[in-house]
Amino acid sequence: MAGTLDTDWALGWIRESARVIAAERTHLIDLDRAVGDADHGENLDRGFTAVIGKLDDADAPGTPAAVLKVVAMTLMSTVGGAAGPLYGTAFLRAATALGEAGEIDAVLVAAMIGAARDGVVVRGKAEVGDKTMVDAWSPAVDAAHAAAEAGADAAGVLTAAADAAQAGAVATEPLIARKGRASYLGERSAGHQDPGAVSSAMILRAAADTARQAHG
Ligand code: ADP
Ligand code: MG
């Protein structure tokens, strides 16, 4: 179907995420050094490296949801700290939202992003403005639904989501953290972008870039 995303897109998304996380490992570590314990880049790089190993070993997953389930399970078991369970839940909810679909259209990809965000919120109980990854995911969900309603294709929905997530991550800089390790710093957490919001924006950008490549 024209303009839809398939299992190859899901595999490409995850490989591109792993590549970007590895390339930005030091950047994410530096962000987490300012407001946390300097391990976010290391945690995610270890997790995504393990994910790629699993995907290389396993029989090729038959659906996009099957790809995202491998990601969820592997991140939960290999990424320590806050981010592992949060991203694990996000990818698991995303997989559940996709169900057995082999082709993902604009409305379904927006629903997938919404389900991922809801998983993060259920797990971490953070609200918008608490200076967490929710500050990237929530504007991404709003932008995704708006783009789908305006008639964008799936790649367009992902691009809108990635743009909004990136802006949301930048906008965490002046905020005072109210959840997670950064909240221990109180007012001293202000003046730095939240590492999880930045990595979330990278992962959504990887999804959009992969979708655009697939459609030329
Ligand atoms: P840890 O904080 O255990 O060292 P990481 O450094 O890997 O784990 O991840 C930190 C990121 O996790 C933060 O930048 C923030 O985005 C996210 N985070 C932490 N707690 C929460 C929460 N309760 N809800 C949503 N996101 C959270
Ligand atoms: Mg940390």
Short mmCIF file of C-alpha atoms and ligand atoms in Angstrom, two decimals:
data_model
loop_
_atom_site.label_atom_id
_atom_site.label_comp_id
_atom_site.label_asym_id
_atom_site.label_seq_id
_atom_site.Cartn_x
_atom_site.Cartn_y
_atom_site.Cartn_z
CA MET A 1 0.00 0.00 0.00
CA ALA A 2 1.40 3.42 -0.93
CA GLY A 3 2.54 5.58 1.95
CA THR A 4 2.39 2.86 4.59
CA LEU A 5 5.16 1.35 6.72
CA ASP A 6 6.04 -2.34 7.00
CA THR A 7 8.31 -4.78 8.85
CA ASP A 8 11.35 -3.63 6.88
CA TRP A 9 10.67 -0.09 8.05
CA ALA A 10 10.49 -1.29 11.67
CA LEU A 11 13.79 -3.13 11.31
CA GLY A 12 15.36 -0.11 9.63
CA TRP A 13 14.05 2.19 12.37
CA ILE A 14 15.64 0.13 15.09
CA ARG A 15 18.96 -0.22 13.24
CA GLU A 16 19.04 3.54 12.62
CA SER A 17 18.18 4.18 16.30
CA ALA A 18 21.08 1.94 17.37
CA ARG A 19 23.42 3.76 14.99
CA VAL A 20 22.40 7.22 16.22
CA ILE A 21 22.49 6.25 19.91
CA ALA A 22 26.01 4.87 19.43
CA ALA A 23 27.09 8.02 17.59
CA GLU A 24 25.52 10.26 20.26
CA ARG A 25 26.61 8.12 23.22
CA THR A 26 29.05 10.75 24.56
CA HIS A 27 26.56 13.57 24.06
CA LEU A 28 23.92 11.67 26.06
CA ILE A 29 26.47 10.83 28.76
CA ASP A 30 27.40 14.51 29.03
CA LEU A 31 23.75 15.55 29.34
CA ASP A 32 23.22 12.97 32.08
CA ARG A 33 26.42 14.07 33.84
CA ALA A 34 24.85 17.52 34.27
CA VAL A 35 21.55 16.34 35.81
CA GLY A 36 22.10 12.69 36.77
CA ASP A 37 24.79 10.04 36.96
CA ALA A 38 26.33 10.17 33.47
CA ASP A 39 25.12 6.75 32.37
CA HIS A 40 22.21 7.43 29.96
CA GLY A 41 24.30 7.15 26.80
CA GLU A 42 26.03 4.04 28.06
CA ASN A 43 22.74 2.45 29.16
CA LEU A 44 21.03 3.03 25.83
CA ASP A 45 24.02 2.08 23.70
CA ARG A 46 24.36 -1.21 25.59
CA GLY A 47 20.63 -1.84 25.20
CA PHE A 48 20.42 -1.09 21.48
CA THR A 49 23.59 -3.07 20.78
CA ALA A 50 21.93 -6.04 22.50
CA VAL A 51 18.75 -5.44 20.47
CA ILE A 52 20.68 -5.59 17.20
CA GLY A 53 22.34 -8.82 18.35
CA LYS A 54 18.91 -10.31 19.08
CA LEU A 55 17.48 -9.22 15.75
CA ASP A 56 20.50 -10.67 13.91
CA ASP A 57 20.15 -14.01 15.76
CA ALA A 58 16.39 -14.40 15.70
CA ASP A 59 14.35 -15.64 12.76
CA ALA A 60 13.25 -12.53 10.88
CA PRO A 61 10.23 -11.07 12.74
CA GLY A 62 7.08 -11.32 10.63
CA THR A 63 5.38 -8.07 11.64
CA PRO A 64 6.37 -4.59 12.81
CA ALA A 65 4.93 -5.46 16.24
CA ALA A 66 7.18 -8.53 16.48
CA VAL A 67 10.21 -6.29 15.88
CA LEU A 68 9.12 -3.86 18.59
CA LYS A 69 8.49 -6.73 21.04
CA VAL A 70 12.09 -7.88 20.66
CA VAL A 71 13.19 -4.30 21.34
CA ALA A 72 11.00 -4.04 24.44
CA MET A 73 12.10 -7.32 25.99
CA THR A 74 15.78 -6.70 25.27
CA LEU A 75 15.80 -3.13 26.59
CA MET A 76 14.01 -4.23 29.77
CA SER A 77 16.57 -6.94 30.45
CA THR A 78 19.76 -5.08 29.45
CA VAL A 79 19.23 -1.39 30.33
CA GLY A 80 19.47 -0.60 34.01
CA GLY A 81 18.22 2.52 35.72
CA ALA A 82 15.07 4.41 34.91
CA ALA A 83 15.31 4.38 31.14
CA GLY A 84 15.24 0.59 30.61
CA PRO A 85 11.78 -0.08 32.05
CA LEU A 86 10.45 3.18 30.61
CA TYR A 87 11.61 2.50 27.04
CA GLY A 88 10.73 -1.18 27.45
CA THR A 89 7.16 -0.28 28.35
CA ALA A 90 7.00 2.29 25.54
CA PHE A 91 8.03 -0.26 22.88
CA LEU A 92 5.78 -2.95 24.34
CA ARG A 93 2.74 -0.65 24.25
CA ALA A 94 3.70 0.45 20.75
CA ALA A 95 3.78 -3.20 19.66
CA THR A 96 0.40 -3.87 21.24
CA ALA A 97 -1.10 -0.88 19.44
CA LEU A 98 0.10 -2.27 16.09
CA GLY A 99 -1.37 -5.71 16.71
CA GLU A 100 -1.06 -8.04 13.72
CA ALA A 101 -0.87 -5.19 11.18
CA GLY A 102 1.61 -5.76 8.38
CA GLU A 103 1.13 -2.27 6.93
CA ILE A 104 1.02 0.81 9.15
CA ASP A 105 -0.85 3.86 7.88
CA ALA A 106 -0.81 7.44 9.19
CA VAL A 107 -3.57 6.93 11.75
CA LEU A 108 -2.02 3.72 13.10
CA VAL A 109 1.46 5.21 13.41
CA ALA A 110 -0.02 8.14 15.38
CA ALA A 111 -1.81 5.63 17.63
CA MET A 112 1.48 3.74 18.06
CA ILE A 113 3.26 6.88 19.29
CA GLY A 114 0.36 7.65 21.60
CA ALA A 115 0.50 4.16 23.09
CA ALA A 116 4.25 4.47 23.66
CA ARG A 117 3.78 7.78 25.47
CA ASP A 118 0.96 6.33 27.59
CA GLY A 119 3.26 3.46 28.58
CA VAL A 120 5.95 5.89 29.75
CA VAL A 121 3.36 7.82 31.76
CA VAL A 122 1.83 4.72 33.35
CA ARG A 123 5.28 3.44 34.30
CA GLY A 124 6.93 6.68 35.45
CA LYS A 125 3.96 8.83 36.54
CA ALA A 126 5.57 11.99 35.13
CA GLU A 127 3.52 14.84 33.73
CA VAL A 128 4.39 17.33 31.01
CA GLY A 129 6.75 19.91 32.52
CA ASP A 130 8.43 17.50 34.97
CA LYS A 131 11.58 17.55 32.76
CA THR A 132 11.52 13.93 31.62
CA MET A 133 11.16 12.05 28.35
CA VAL A 134 7.41 12.74 28.59
CA ASP A 135 8.26 16.30 27.53
CA ALA A 136 9.41 14.90 24.19
CA TRP A 137 6.78 12.17 23.78
CA SER A 138 3.69 14.23 24.62
CA PRO A 139 4.14 17.00 22.04
CA ALA A 140 5.10 14.26 19.57
CA VAL A 141 1.76 12.54 20.14
CA ASP A 142 -0.19 15.78 19.67
CA ALA A 143 1.73 16.62 16.49
CA ALA A 144 1.29 13.08 15.15
CA HIS A 145 -2.48 13.13 15.59
CA ALA A 146 -2.71 16.62 14.06
CA ALA A 147 -0.65 15.55 11.05
CA ALA A 148 -2.71 12.39 10.53
CA GLU A 149 -5.94 14.41 10.71
CA ALA A 150 -4.52 16.91 8.22
CA GLY A 151 -3.94 14.07 5.74
CA ALA A 152 -0.20 13.45 6.07
CA ASP A 153 1.08 9.99 5.15
CA ALA A 154 2.83 7.80 7.74
CA ALA A 155 6.26 9.31 7.03
CA GLY A 156 4.78 12.80 7.37
CA VAL A 157 3.23 11.87 10.71
CA LEU A 158 6.59 10.61 11.96
CA THR A 159 8.37 13.75 10.76
CA ALA A 160 5.84 15.94 12.58
CA ALA A 161 6.31 13.81 15.71
CA ALA A 162 10.11 13.99 15.51
CA ASP A 163 10.08 17.77 15.01
CA ALA A 164 7.78 18.22 18.03
CA ALA A 165 9.83 15.83 20.18
CA GLN A 166 13.02 17.69 19.32
CA ALA A 167 11.43 21.04 20.21
CA GLY A 168 10.08 19.48 23.41
CA ALA A 169 13.52 18.19 24.36
CA VAL A 170 15.10 21.63 23.79
CA ALA A 171 12.33 23.18 25.89
CA THR A 172 13.27 21.03 28.91
CA GLU A 173 16.40 23.14 29.40
CA PRO A 174 15.01 25.80 31.76
CA LEU A 175 12.77 23.36 33.66
CA ILE A 176 13.34 22.10 37.20
CA ALA A 177 13.17 18.30 37.33
CA ARG A 178 10.34 16.83 39.38
CA LYS A 179 10.85 13.13 38.56
CA GLY A 180 13.78 10.75 38.39
CA ARG A 181 17.34 11.21 39.52
CA ALA A 182 17.55 14.80 38.23
CA SER A 183 14.86 15.83 40.75
CA TYR A 184 17.42 15.32 43.55
CA LEU A 185 19.20 18.41 42.20
CA GLY A 186 16.18 20.66 42.63
CA GLU A 187 16.79 24.08 41.09
CA ARG A 188 20.28 23.05 39.98
CA SER A 189 18.65 20.79 37.37
CA ALA A 190 17.63 23.93 35.44
CA GLY A 191 19.89 25.00 32.57
CA HIS A 192 20.38 21.55 31.02
CA GLN A 193 18.31 19.51 28.58
CA ASP A 194 16.87 16.26 29.90
CA PRO A 195 18.86 13.30 28.53
CA GLY A 196 15.84 11.02 28.16
CA ALA A 197 13.90 13.69 26.27
CA VAL A 198 16.87 14.15 23.93
CA SER A 199 17.25 10.39 23.32
CA SER A 200 13.50 10.06 22.74
CA ALA A 201 13.67 12.77 20.09
CA MET A 202 16.60 10.92 18.44
CA ILE A 203 14.61 7.66 18.33
CA LEU A 204 11.59 9.39 16.78
CA ARG A 205 13.86 11.14 14.26
CA ALA A 206 15.29 7.74 13.32
CA ALA A 207 11.73 6.50 12.71
CA ALA A 208 10.97 9.48 10.45
CA ASP A 209 14.23 9.36 8.51
CA THR A 210 13.81 5.63 7.87
CA ALA A 211 10.23 6.14 6.67
CA ARG A 212 11.25 8.92 4.29
CA GLN A 213 14.04 6.83 2.83
CA ALA A 214 11.59 3.98 2.26
CA HIS A 215 9.35 6.28 0.23
CA GLY A 216 12.09 8.13 -1.61
P1 ADP B 1 18.90 6.74 35.67
O1 ADP B 1 18.18 8.02 35.93
O2 ADP B 1 18.41 5.63 36.50
O3 ADP B 1 20.40 6.91 35.71
P2 ADP B 1 19.01 6.96 32.80
O4 ADP B 1 20.12 7.92 33.03
O5 ADP B 1 19.27 5.89 31.80
O6 ADP B 1 18.53 6.31 34.15
O7 ADP B 1 17.72 7.74 32.30
C1 ADP B 1 17.39 9.01 32.79
C2 ADP B 1 16.18 9.54 32.04
O8 ADP B 1 15.02 8.79 32.37
C3 ADP B 1 15.83 10.97 32.39
O9 ADP B 1 16.56 11.88 31.61
C4 ADP B 1 14.33 11.06 32.11
O10 ADP B 1 14.07 11.44 30.77
C5 ADP B 1 13.89 9.62 32.28
N1 ADP B 1 13.08 9.47 33.48
C6 ADP B 1 13.51 9.26 34.74
N2 ADP B 1 12.46 9.12 35.59
C7 ADP B 1 11.34 9.25 34.82
C8 ADP B 1 9.93 9.18 35.08
N3 ADP B 1 9.45 8.96 36.30
N4 ADP B 1 9.08 9.33 34.03
C9 ADP B 1 9.55 9.54 32.78
N5 ADP B 1 10.86 9.61 32.48
C10 ADP B 1 11.74 9.47 33.47
MG MG B 2 21.46 8.20 34.51
#
